[in-house]
Amino acid sequence: MAELYELGVAAAAKAVREGEVTAEHLVETFIDRNTAYTYLNAFVSIDAEAALGVARAIDQARAGGQTLGPLAGVPLGMKDNIDVAGQECSAGTPGLSGHRPKKDAPVAAALRHAGAIFLGRTGMHELAFGITNNNSFSGAIRNPYDLLMIPGGSSGGAGASCAARLTPGGIGTDTGGSVRVPAALCGITSMRPTAGRWPASRIVPISSTRDTPGPMARCVTDLELMDRVVTGSRGEFVERPLAGLRLGMPRGYFWEDLDPETERICQDALDLLKAAGVSIIEGDVPDIAALNAAASIIAFYEPGRDIAAYLRESGASAHFSDIVEKAASPDVQGIMRLISDPASMVPEAHYREAMDVHRPRLIRAYRDHFAAHGIDALVFPTTPLPARPIGEDVDVELNGRRVPTFSTFIRNTDPGSVAGLPGINLPVGLTGQGLPIGLALDGLPGTDRALLSIAASMEALFPMLPAPVLKAAIIEHA
């Protein structure tokens, strides 16, 4: 058997179920590995005692002949905005420091029921309002492939921990790209489910319209297993044959102004697909940038309402005003002031227009595009560029220009998020600097299982990324 820390979610569950390793030993392996690589700052906390206690109970159940759940013994990282009973849930912000929910979020309850062990809380961009994970409260998270680079966000802790083999997998959340961007920059797979497919209650929100939890792992098989557990999907999972598959390539917008290595590596991936019998159908989603006008309106109107509702539901002692006043990261401070100041708040009329006019038009544009071209999914680079240095929170370099960090990294993932589409990231290569590049698939709402089948077949074509090379030593902070 491979090194225990190399086991993915499904492989780890199988090893425990078949008695190849005890759950206790598996959990100990990952606790020890996290201790060795704390400098990545992927976790904000490890609940070792609780994790080992659950592991021992699973081992006793197996010894007693009990049937184990499909995730029994598998240590997972849970993003620090998802309620897990008894564990602190701070969402990376001082205003929620010390908040310990008494109940699991539904997504956590489903995973726990399946036997998953919650190893600890993975770090995030403060309140999930960003993609760098340069968090002034909990510290910057480092990309395992280059410690001076961002891991992407906002689910950067889950992305970094999975890539660094600190966990077999984890659960993040995605509003505009927050499970797909870190997966792309850290060289792992991830899935944004169709909006509403995974329960999003008891998770510190940004937008009830756009938010969803989603799985992050090192292979599509693991995404499928976690999706099946959370949604209760039935039926055998079968990979989709590539011959005859039709993928839409929206060259306009999604393939424009790319980092040269990103474009080359993603184009190489398309060439592999063509050689395997996939038809690449070029055609743009008309006016996609204009249709995505609803994005920021929804994301800036809903947080005040939705965060306040979460605080009441989860029993937090903090009020929304506390969250605003105590925000630590400069970029998040600015956002919180913007959404809480009556002088700058999005008017309700603008929000209603975004929800009743712009968003439906965007969804219809996607449906019309799929129907007109007879495609199974869209394919495009997940991010226009690879990871950039920690600290470049305002702007980054792209093709000789300084461009806005946030809007550039989420450019390709944002429209599908607003439309509620399912999306998957697949790692497809490394740049000359050794930085991962991701290729994205978007499907129509409700096609999650079909999209997973397509992704599983595609994944087998692409080269497996080497694990990042880490040293078990504390480094000087950049």
CSV table of C-alpha atoms in Angstrom, one decimal:
chain,number,residue,atom,x,y,z
A,1,MET,CA,0.0,0.0,0.0
A,2,ALA,CA,1.2,3.5,-0.7
A,3,GLU,CA,2.3,5.9,2.0
A,4,LEU,CA,-0.8,6.5,4.1
A,5,TYR,CA,-0.7,10.2,3.5
A,6,GLU,CA,-1.0,9.6,-0.2
A,7,LEU,CA,-4.4,7.9,0.2
A,8,GLY,CA,-7.3,9.8,-1.2
A,9,VAL,CA,-10.8,9.8,0.3
A,10,ALA,CA,-12.1,6.6,-1.3
A,11,ALA,CA,-8.8,4.7,-0.9
A,12,ALA,CA,-8.6,5.7,2.7
A,13,ALA,CA,-12.1,4.5,3.4
A,14,LYS,CA,-11.4,1.2,1.6
A,15,ALA,CA,-8.2,0.7,3.6
A,16,VAL,CA,-10.1,1.2,6.9
A,17,ARG,CA,-13.1,-0.9,5.8
A,18,GLU,CA,-10.8,-3.8,4.7
A,19,GLY,CA,-8.6,-3.7,7.8
A,20,GLU,CA,-5.5,-2.6,6.0
A,21,VAL,CA,-5.1,0.2,8.5
A,22,THR,CA,-6.9,1.3,11.6
A,23,ALA,CA,-8.7,4.5,11.6
A,24,GLU,CA,-6.7,5.6,14.6
A,25,HIS,CA,-3.4,5.0,12.8
A,26,LEU,CA,-4.7,6.8,9.8
A,27,VAL,CA,-5.7,9.9,11.8
A,28,GLU,CA,-2.4,9.8,13.7
A,29,THR,CA,-0.6,9.9,10.4
A,30,PHE,CA,-2.3,13.0,9.2
A,31,ILE,CA,-2.0,14.7,12.7
A,32,ASP,CA,1.7,14.1,12.6
A,33,ARG,CA,2.0,15.4,9.0
A,34,ASN,CA,0.1,18.6,9.9
A,35,THR,CA,2.5,19.1,12.8
A,36,ALA,CA,5.5,18.8,10.4
A,37,TYR,CA,4.1,21.4,8.0
A,38,THR,CA,2.4,24.0,10.1
A,39,TYR,CA,4.2,26.7,8.2
A,40,LEU,CA,1.7,26.2,5.4
A,41,ASN,CA,-0.9,27.6,7.8
A,42,ALA,CA,-3.5,25.4,6.0
A,43,PHE,CA,-5.4,24.7,9.3
A,44,VAL,CA,-6.4,27.2,11.9
A,45,SER,CA,-7.0,24.4,14.4
A,46,ILE,CA,-6.6,20.7,14.7
A,47,ASP,CA,-9.0,18.8,17.0
A,48,ALA,CA,-6.7,15.9,17.6
A,49,GLU,CA,-8.3,14.5,20.7
A,50,ALA,CA,-11.8,14.5,19.2
A,51,ALA,CA,-10.6,13.0,15.9
A,52,LEU,CA,-8.7,10.2,17.6
A,53,GLY,CA,-11.7,9.5,19.8
A,54,VAL,CA,-14.0,9.0,16.8
A,55,ALA,CA,-11.3,6.9,15.1
A,56,ARG,CA,-11.1,4.5,18.0
A,57,ALA,CA,-14.9,4.2,18.0
A,58,ILE,CA,-14.8,3.3,14.3
A,59,ASP,CA,-12.1,0.7,14.9
A,60,GLN,CA,-14.2,-0.8,17.7
A,61,ALA,CA,-17.3,-0.9,15.5
A,62,ARG,CA,-15.3,-2.7,12.8
A,63,ALA,CA,-13.9,-5.2,15.3
A,64,GLY,CA,-17.4,-5.9,16.4
A,65,GLY,CA,-18.6,-6.7,12.9
A,66,GLN,CA,-20.6,-3.6,12.4
A,67,THR,CA,-21.1,-2.3,8.8
A,68,LEU,CA,-19.1,0.9,8.4
A,69,GLY,CA,-20.3,4.0,6.6
A,70,PRO,CA,-18.8,4.9,3.2
A,71,LEU,CA,-16.5,7.5,4.7
A,72,ALA,CA,-15.7,5.7,7.9
A,73,GLY,CA,-12.2,6.6,9.3
A,74,VAL,CA,-11.5,9.3,6.6
A,75,PRO,CA,-10.0,12.5,8.1
A,76,LEU,CA,-11.4,15.6,6.3
A,77,GLY,CA,-10.6,19.3,6.7
A,78,MET,CA,-13.7,21.5,7.1
A,79,LYS,CA,-13.5,25.1,6.0
A,80,ASP,CA,-13.8,27.5,9.0
A,81,ASN,CA,-17.2,28.9,8.0
A,82,ILE,CA,-19.1,25.5,8.2
A,83,ASP,CA,-20.7,24.7,11.5
A,84,VAL,CA,-19.3,21.6,13.2
A,85,ALA,CA,-20.7,20.9,16.6
A,86,GLY,CA,-18.2,21.8,19.4
A,87,GLN,CA,-15.6,23.2,17.0
A,88,GLU,CA,-14.9,26.9,16.8
A,89,CYS,CA,-16.3,28.5,13.6
A,90,SER,CA,-14.7,31.9,13.1
A,91,ALA,CA,-15.0,32.3,9.3
A,92,GLY,CA,-11.5,33.8,9.6
A,93,THR,CA,-12.7,37.0,11.2
A,94,PRO,CA,-12.3,38.4,14.8
A,95,GLY,CA,-16.0,39.1,15.2
A,96,LEU,CA,-16.7,35.4,15.4
A,97,SER,CA,-13.7,34.4,17.5
A,98,GLY,CA,-14.8,31.9,20.1
A,99,HIS,CA,-18.1,31.0,18.3
A,100,ARG,CA,-18.7,27.3,18.9
A,101,PRO,CA,-21.9,26.1,17.3
A,102,LYS,CA,-23.8,23.3,19.1
A,103,LYS,CA,-25.1,21.7,15.9
A,104,ASP,CA,-23.6,20.5,12.7
A,105,ALA,CA,-24.4,22.1,9.4
A,106,PRO,CA,-26.4,19.7,7.3
A,107,VAL,CA,-23.5,19.0,5.1
A,108,ALA,CA,-21.3,18.2,8.1
A,109,ALA,CA,-24.1,16.0,9.6
A,110,ALA,CA,-24.2,14.0,6.3
A,111,LEU,CA,-20.5,13.5,6.3
A,112,ARG,CA,-20.4,12.6,10.0
A,113,HIS,CA,-23.2,10.1,9.5
A,114,ALA,CA,-21.1,8.4,6.8
A,115,GLY,CA,-18.2,8.0,9.2
A,116,ALA,CA,-16.0,11.0,8.2
A,117,ILE,CA,-13.7,12.3,10.9
A,118,PHE,CA,-13.4,16.1,11.1
A,119,LEU,CA,-9.7,16.6,11.6
A,120,GLY,CA,-9.9,20.3,12.1
A,121,ARG,CA,-10.7,23.7,10.6
A,122,THR,CA,-9.0,24.8,7.4
A,123,GLY,CA,-8.2,28.4,6.9
A,124,MET,CA,-9.9,30.8,4.6
A,125,HIS,CA,-9.9,34.4,3.3
A,126,GLU,CA,-11.7,36.4,5.9
A,127,LEU,CA,-15.4,35.9,5.7
A,128,ALA,CA,-14.8,34.3,2.3
A,129,PHE,CA,-14.6,37.8,0.7
A,130,GLY,CA,-11.5,37.2,-1.4
A,131,ILE,CA,-9.2,34.8,-3.3
A,132,THR,CA,-5.7,35.4,-1.9
A,133,ASN,CA,-6.2,33.9,1.7
A,134,ASN,CA,-3.9,36.7,2.9
A,135,ASN,CA,-5.9,36.9,6.1
A,136,SER,CA,-4.8,39.6,8.7
A,137,PHE,CA,-6.5,37.7,11.5
A,138,SER,CA,-5.4,34.1,11.0
A,139,GLY,CA,-2.3,34.7,8.7
A,140,ALA,CA,-1.5,34.0,5.1
A,141,ILE,CA,-1.9,30.5,3.8
A,142,ARG,CA,1.0,29.2,1.6
A,143,ASN,CA,0.8,27.4,-1.7
A,144,PRO,CA,2.5,24.0,-1.3
A,145,TYR,CA,4.0,24.2,-4.7
A,146,ASP,CA,5.7,27.6,-4.0
A,147,LEU,CA,5.6,28.9,-0.4
A,148,LEU,CA,5.8,32.5,-1.6
A,149,MET,CA,2.6,32.2,-3.6
A,150,ILE,CA,-1.1,32.3,-2.7
A,151,PRO,CA,-3.1,29.1,-2.6
A,152,GLY,CA,-6.2,30.8,-4.1
A,153,GLY,CA,-9.3,31.2,-2.1
A,154,SER,CA,-11.4,31.7,-0.3
A,155,SER,CA,-11.1,27.9,0.5
A,156,GLY,CA,-7.4,28.1,0.4
A,157,GLY,CA,-6.8,26.1,3.5
A,158,ALA,CA,-8.7,23.1,2.1
A,159,GLY,CA,-6.9,23.5,-1.2
A,160,ALA,CA,-3.4,23.7,0.4
A,161,SER,CA,-4.0,20.9,2.9
A,162,CYS,CA,-5.2,18.5,0.3
A,163,ALA,CA,-2.4,19.3,-2.2
A,164,ALA,CA,0.2,18.9,0.6
A,165,ARG,CA,-1.3,15.6,1.7
A,166,LEU,CA,-2.3,17.0,5.1
A,167,THR,CA,-5.8,15.5,4.4
A,168,PRO,CA,-7.2,13.1,1.9
A,169,GLY,CA,-9.8,15.8,1.0
A,170,GLY,CA,-12.0,18.5,2.5
A,171,ILE,CA,-15.0,20.7,2.1
A,172,GLY,CA,-14.9,24.3,1.0
A,173,THR,CA,-17.5,26.8,-0.1
A,174,ASP,CA,-18.0,28.6,-3.4
A,175,THR,CA,-19.7,31.9,-4.1
A,176,GLY,CA,-17.7,33.1,-7.2
A,177,GLY,CA,-15.1,30.5,-7.5
A,178,SER,CA,-13.9,29.7,-4.0
A,179,VAL,CA,-13.5,25.9,-4.3
A,180,ARG,CA,-12.4,26.0,-8.0
A,181,VAL,CA,-9.8,28.8,-7.8
A,182,PRO,CA,-7.8,27.2,-4.9
A,183,ALA,CA,-8.1,23.8,-6.6
A,184,ALA,CA,-6.7,25.2,-9.8
A,185,LEU,CA,-3.8,27.0,-8.0
A,186,CYS,CA,-3.0,24.1,-5.8
A,187,GLY,CA,-3.2,21.3,-8.4
A,188,ILE,CA,-6.2,19.3,-7.1
A,189,THR,CA,-9.8,18.6,-8.2
A,190,SER,CA,-12.9,20.3,-6.8
A,191,MET,CA,-16.6,20.7,-7.6
A,192,ARG,CA,-19.1,23.5,-7.2
A,193,PRO,CA,-22.5,21.7,-7.1
A,194,THR,CA,-25.6,23.2,-8.7
A,195,ALA,CA,-26.9,25.9,-6.4
A,196,GLY,CA,-29.1,24.3,-3.8
A,197,ARG,CA,-28.0,20.7,-4.5
A,198,TRP,CA,-25.8,20.7,-1.4
A,199,PRO,CA,-27.5,22.2,1.7
A,200,ALA,CA,-25.9,25.6,2.6
A,201,SER,CA,-27.6,26.3,5.9
A,202,ARG,CA,-25.5,26.8,9.1
A,203,ILE,CA,-22.6,28.0,7.0
A,204,VAL,CA,-21.4,31.6,7.4
A,205,PRO,CA,-22.8,33.1,4.2
A,206,ILE,CA,-22.0,35.8,1.6
A,207,SER,CA,-25.0,35.2,-0.6
A,208,SER,CA,-27.9,32.7,-0.2
A,209,THR,CA,-28.4,32.9,-4.0
A,210,ARG,CA,-24.8,32.1,-4.9
A,211,ASP,CA,-23.2,30.2,-2.0
A,212,THR,CA,-22.8,26.4,-1.9
A,213,PRO,CA,-20.4,24.1,-0.1
A,214,GLY,CA,-18.5,21.7,-2.3
A,215,PRO,CA,-15.9,18.9,-2.2
A,216,MET,CA,-12.1,19.2,-2.7
A,217,ALA,CA,-9.9,16.2,-3.3
A,218,ARG,CA,-7.0,14.9,-5.5
A,219,CYS,CA,-9.2,12.9,-7.9
A,220,VAL,CA,-12.7,12.9,-9.4
A,221,THR,CA,-13.6,9.6,-7.8
A,222,ASP,CA,-13.3,11.3,-4.4
A,223,LEU,CA,-15.5,14.2,-5.4
A,224,GLU,CA,-18.1,11.7,-6.6
A,225,LEU,CA,-18.0,9.8,-3.3
A,226,MET,CA,-18.5,12.9,-1.2
A,227,ASP,CA,-21.2,14.2,-3.5
A,228,ARG,CA,-23.0,10.9,-3.2
A,229,VAL,CA,-22.8,10.9,0.6
A,230,VAL,CA,-24.1,14.5,0.9
A,231,THR,CA,-26.9,14.3,-1.7
A,232,GLY,CA,-27.9,10.6,-1.3
A,233,SER,CA,-27.5,10.0,-5.0
A,234,ARG,CA,-28.2,6.4,-6.1
A,235,GLY,CA,-27.1,4.3,-8.9
A,236,GLU,CA,-23.7,3.1,-10.2
A,237,PHE,CA,-21.2,5.8,-11.2
A,238,VAL,CA,-20.0,5.2,-14.7
A,239,GLU,CA,-17.4,7.2,-16.6
A,240,ARG,CA,-18.7,8.9,-19.8
A,241,PRO,CA,-16.9,7.6,-22.9
A,242,LEU,CA,-14.9,10.4,-24.5
A,243,ALA,CA,-15.7,9.4,-28.1
A,244,GLY,CA,-18.7,11.5,-29.2
A,245,LEU,CA,-18.5,13.9,-26.3
A,246,ARG,CA,-19.1,17.5,-27.3
A,247,LEU,CA,-17.4,20.3,-25.3
A,248,GLY,CA,-18.1,23.9,-25.9
A,249,MET,CA,-15.1,26.2,-26.2
A,250,PRO,CA,-16.2,29.8,-25.6
A,251,ARG,CA,-13.0,31.5,-26.9
A,252,GLY,CA,-14.4,34.9,-26.4
A,253,TYR,CA,-14.2,36.1,-22.7
A,254,PHE,CA,-13.2,32.8,-21.2
A,255,TRP,CA,-10.1,32.2,-23.4
A,256,GLU,CA,-9.1,35.9,-23.7
A,257,ASP,CA,-6.1,37.6,-22.1
A,258,LEU,CA,-4.6,34.5,-20.6
A,259,ASP,CA,-1.2,34.0,-19.1
A,260,PRO,CA,0.8,32.4,-22.0
A,261,GLU,CA,1.6,29.2,-20.0
A,262,THR,CA,-2.0,28.9,-18.8
A,263,GLU,CA,-3.1,29.1,-22.5
A,264,ARG,CA,-0.5,26.6,-23.7
A,265,ILE,CA,-1.2,24.0,-21.0
A,266,CYS,CA,-5.0,24.3,-21.4
A,267,GLN,CA,-4.7,24.1,-25.2
A,268,ASP,CA,-2.5,21.0,-24.8
A,269,ALA,CA,-5.3,19.5,-22.7
A,270,LEU,CA,-7.8,20.2,-25.5
A,271,ASP,CA,-5.5,18.5,-28.0
A,272,LEU,CA,-5.4,15.4,-25.9
A,273,LEU,CA,-9.2,15.4,-25.7
A,274,LYS,CA,-9.5,15.8,-29.5
A,275,ALA,CA,-7.2,12.9,-30.0
A,276,ALA,CA,-9.5,10.8,-27.8
A,277,GLY,CA,-12.5,11.6,-29.9
A,278,VAL,CA,-13.9,14.6,-28.2
A,279,SER,CA,-15.5,17.3,-30.4
A,280,ILE,CA,-14.4,20.8,-29.4
A,281,ILE,CA,-17.2,23.1,-30.5
A,282,GLU,CA,-16.1,26.8,-30.7
A,283,GLY,CA,-18.8,29.4,-30.0
A,284,ASP,CA,-19.2,32.2,-27.5
A,285,VAL,CA,-22.0,32.7,-25.0
A,286,PRO,CA,-23.3,36.0,-26.3
A,287,ASP,CA,-22.7,39.1,-24.1
A,288,ILE,CA,-21.5,37.1,-21.2
A,289,ALA,CA,-19.7,40.0,-19.5
A,290,ALA,CA,-22.8,42.2,-19.7
A,291,LEU,CA,-25.1,39.4,-18.6
A,292,ASN,CA,-23.0,38.9,-15.5
A,293,ALA,CA,-23.9,42.4,-14.3
A,294,ALA,CA,-25.9,40.8,-11.5
A,295,ALA,CA,-22.9,39.3,-9.9
A,296,SER,CA,-21.7,42.1,-7.7
A,297,ILE,CA,-25.2,43.5,-7.0
A,298,ILE,CA,-26.2,40.1,-5.5
A,299,ALA,CA,-22.9,39.6,-3.7
A,300,PHE,CA,-23.1,43.1,-2.1
A,301,TYR,CA,-26.8,43.2,-1.2
A,302,GLU,CA,-27.3,39.8,0.4
A,303,PRO,CA,-24.5,39.5,3.0
A,304,GLY,CA,-26.0,41.9,5.5
A,305,ARG,CA,-29.3,40.1,5.5
A,306,ASP,CA,-27.8,36.6,5.3
A,307,ILE,CA,-25.0,36.9,7.8
A,308,ALA,CA,-27.5,38.3,10.4
A,309,ALA,CA,-29.8,35.3,9.7
A,310,TYR,CA,-26.8,32.9,10.2
A,311,LEU,CA,-25.9,34.5,13.5
A,312,ARG,CA,-29.4,34.0,14.8
A,313,GLU,CA,-29.7,30.4,13.5
A,314,SER,CA,-26.4,29.3,14.9
A,315,GLY,CA,-26.8,30.9,18.3
A,316,ALA,CA,-23.8,33.2,17.9
A,317,SER,CA,-23.4,35.9,20.5
A,318,ALA,CA,-22.1,38.3,17.9
A,319,HIS,CA,-24.2,40.8,16.0
A,320,PHE,CA,-23.7,41.8,12.4
A,321,SER,CA,-22.4,45.2,13.6
A,322,ASP,CA,-19.6,43.3,15.5
A,323,ILE,CA,-18.6,41.5,12.3
A,324,VAL,CA,-18.4,44.8,10.5
A,325,GLU,CA,-16.5,46.7,13.2
A,326,LYS,CA,-13.9,43.9,13.9
A,327,ALA,CA,-13.0,42.9,10.3
A,328,ALA,CA,-9.2,42.7,10.2
A,329,SER,CA,-8.1,42.4,6.6
A,330,PRO,CA,-8.0,45.7,4.7
A,331,ASP,CA,-9.9,44.4,1.7
A,332,VAL,CA,-12.6,42.9,3.8
A,333,GLN,CA,-12.8,46.0,6.0
A,334,GLY,CA,-13.6,48.0,2.8
A,335,ILE,CA,-16.3,45.5,1.7
A,336,MET,CA,-18.0,45.4,5.1
A,337,ARG,CA,-18.1,49.2,5.3
A,338,LEU,CA,-19.6,49.2,1.8
A,339,ILE,CA,-22.4,46.8,2.5
A,340,SER,CA,-23.3,48.2,5.9
A,341,ASP,CA,-23.2,52.0,5.2
A,342,PRO,CA,-26.6,53.2,4.1
A,343,ALA,CA,-24.9,55.7,1.8
A,344,SER,CA,-23.2,52.9,-0.2
A,345,MET,CA,-25.5,50.0,0.2
A,346,VAL,CA,-27.1,48.4,-2.9
A,347,PRO,CA,-30.6,49.8,-3.3
A,348,GLU,CA,-33.3,47.1,-3.1
A,349,ALA,CA,-34.6,48.1,-6.5
A,350,HIS,CA,-31.2,47.3,-8.1
A,351,TYR,CA,-31.2,44.0,-6.3
A,352,ARG,CA,-34.7,43.1,-7.5
A,353,GLU,CA,-33.7,43.9,-11.1
A,354,ALA,CA,-30.6,41.7,-10.7
A,355,MET,CA,-32.6,38.8,-9.4
A,356,ASP,CA,-35.7,39.2,-11.6
A,357,VAL,CA,-34.1,40.4,-14.9
A,358,HIS,CA,-30.4,40.0,-15.2
A,359,ARG,CA,-29.8,36.6,-13.5
A,360,PRO,CA,-32.7,34.9,-15.5
A,361,ARG,CA,-31.2,36.3,-18.7
A,362,LEU,CA,-27.8,34.9,-17.8
A,363,ILE,CA,-29.3,31.5,-17.1
A,364,ARG,CA,-31.3,31.5,-20.3
A,365,ALA,CA,-28.2,32.5,-22.3
A,366,TYR,CA,-26.4,29.4,-21.0
A,367,ARG,CA,-29.3,27.1,-21.7
A,368,ASP,CA,-29.7,28.6,-25.2
A,369,HIS,CA,-26.0,28.2,-25.9
A,370,PHE,CA,-26.0,24.5,-24.8
A,371,ALA,CA,-29.0,23.8,-26.9
A,372,ALA,CA,-27.8,25.7,-30.0
A,373,HIS,CA,-24.5,23.9,-30.1
A,374,GLY,CA,-25.5,20.5,-28.8
A,375,ILE,CA,-22.8,20.5,-26.1
A,376,ASP,CA,-22.4,18.4,-23.0
A,377,ALA,CA,-20.3,21.0,-21.1
A,378,LEU,CA,-18.2,24.1,-21.5
A,379,VAL,CA,-14.4,23.9,-21.1
A,380,PHE,CA,-12.1,26.8,-20.3
A,381,PRO,CA,-9.1,27.7,-18.1
A,382,THR,CA,-10.3,27.9,-14.5
A,383,THR,CA,-8.2,31.0,-13.8
A,384,PRO,CA,-6.6,33.2,-16.4
A,385,LEU,CA,-3.2,32.9,-14.7
A,386,PRO,CA,-1.4,30.8,-12.2
A,387,ALA,CA,-0.7,31.7,-8.5
A,388,ARG,CA,0.8,35.1,-7.8
A,389,PRO,CA,2.9,36.2,-4.8
A,390,ILE,CA,1.4,36.6,-1.3
A,391,GLY,CA,0.8,40.3,-0.6
A,392,GLU,CA,-0.4,41.2,-4.1
A,393,ASP,CA,-3.9,41.7,-2.8
A,394,VAL,CA,-4.8,44.7,-4.9
A,395,ASP,CA,-3.3,44.0,-8.3
A,396,VAL,CA,-1.2,41.3,-10.1
A,397,GLU,CA,0.8,41.1,-13.2
A,398,LEU,CA,-0.8,39.7,-16.3
A,399,ASN,CA,0.8,40.0,-19.8
A,400,GLY,CA,2.9,43.0,-18.8
A,401,ARG,CA,0.0,44.9,-17.1
A,402,ARG,CA,-1.2,45.3,-13.6
A,403,VAL,CA,-4.7,44.0,-13.3
A,404,PRO,CA,-7.1,43.7,-10.3
A,405,THR,CA,-6.3,40.6,-8.3
A,406,PHE,CA,-9.8,39.6,-7.3
A,407,SER,CA,-11.8,40.2,-10.4
A,408,THR,CA,-9.1,38.7,-12.6
A,409,PHE,CA,-8.8,35.4,-10.7
A,410,ILE,CA,-12.6,34.8,-10.6
A,411,ARG,CA,-13.3,36.1,-14.1
A,412,ASN,CA,-14.0,32.7,-15.6
A,413,THR,CA,-15.7,31.1,-12.6
A,414,ASP,CA,-18.0,34.0,-11.7
A,415,PRO,CA,-20.7,33.9,-14.4
A,416,GLY,CA,-21.4,30.2,-13.9
A,417,SER,CA,-21.7,30.8,-10.1
A,418,VAL,CA,-24.3,33.6,-10.6
A,419,ALA,CA,-26.2,31.3,-12.9
A,420,GLY,CA,-26.1,28.5,-10.3
A,421,LEU,CA,-24.2,26.1,-12.7
A,422,PRO,CA,-22.2,23.0,-11.5
A,423,GLY,CA,-18.5,23.4,-12.2
A,424,ILE,CA,-15.4,21.2,-11.8
A,425,ASN,CA,-11.7,22.0,-11.8
A,426,LEU,CA,-9.2,19.4,-13.2
A,427,PRO,CA,-5.4,19.9,-12.8
A,428,VAL,CA,-3.8,19.7,-16.2
A,429,GLY,CA,-0.2,20.6,-15.8
A,430,LEU,CA,2.6,22.7,-14.2
A,431,THR,CA,4.2,25.9,-15.5
A,432,GLY,CA,7.9,26.2,-16.0
A,433,GLN,CA,8.0,27.6,-12.4
A,434,GLY,CA,6.2,24.5,-11.2
A,435,LEU,CA,2.9,26.1,-10.5
A,436,PRO,CA,-0.4,24.2,-11.2
A,437,ILE,CA,-2.8,25.1,-13.9
A,438,GLY,CA,-6.5,24.1,-13.9
A,439,LEU,CA,-9.0,23.4,-16.6
A,440,ALA,CA,-12.7,24.0,-15.8
A,441,LEU,CA,-15.9,22.3,-16.9
A,442,ASP,CA,-19.3,24.0,-16.5
A,443,GLY,CA,-22.6,22.1,-17.0
A,444,LEU,CA,-26.3,23.1,-16.9
A,445,PRO,CA,-28.0,23.2,-13.5
A,446,GLY,CA,-28.9,19.6,-12.3
A,447,THR,CA,-26.3,17.9,-14.5
A,448,ASP,CA,-23.8,17.4,-11.7
A,449,ARG,CA,-23.6,13.6,-11.9
A,450,ALA,CA,-23.1,13.7,-15.7
A,451,LEU,CA,-20.4,16.4,-15.3
A,452,LEU,CA,-18.6,14.2,-12.8
A,453,SER,CA,-18.8,11.3,-15.3
A,454,ILE,CA,-17.2,13.5,-18.0
A,455,ALA,CA,-14.5,14.8,-15.6
A,456,ALA,CA,-13.6,11.3,-14.5
A,457,SER,CA,-13.0,10.2,-18.1
A,458,MET,CA,-11.0,13.4,-18.9
A,459,GLU,CA,-8.9,13.1,-15.8
A,460,ALA,CA,-7.5,9.8,-17.0
A,461,LEU,CA,-6.0,11.6,-20.1
A,462,PHE,CA,-4.1,14.2,-18.3
A,463,PRO,CA,-0.7,13.8,-16.6
A,464,MET,CA,-0.9,13.3,-12.9
A,465,LEU,CA,0.8,16.2,-11.1
A,466,PRO,CA,3.7,15.3,-8.9
A,467,ALA,CA,3.2,16.0,-5.2
A,468,PRO,CA,4.7,19.3,-3.9
A,469,VAL,CA,8.1,18.9,-2.4
A,470,LEU,CA,7.9,20.0,1.3
A,471,LYS,CA,10.5,20.3,4.0
A,472,ALA,CA,9.6,19.5,7.6
A,473,ALA,CA,11.0,22.8,8.9
A,474,ILE,CA,9.8,26.2,9.8
A,475,ILE,CA,10.6,28.8,7.2
A,476,GLU,CA,11.1,32.5,7.5
A,477,HIS,CA,8.0,34.4,6.7
A,478,ALA,CA,8.1,36.2,3.4
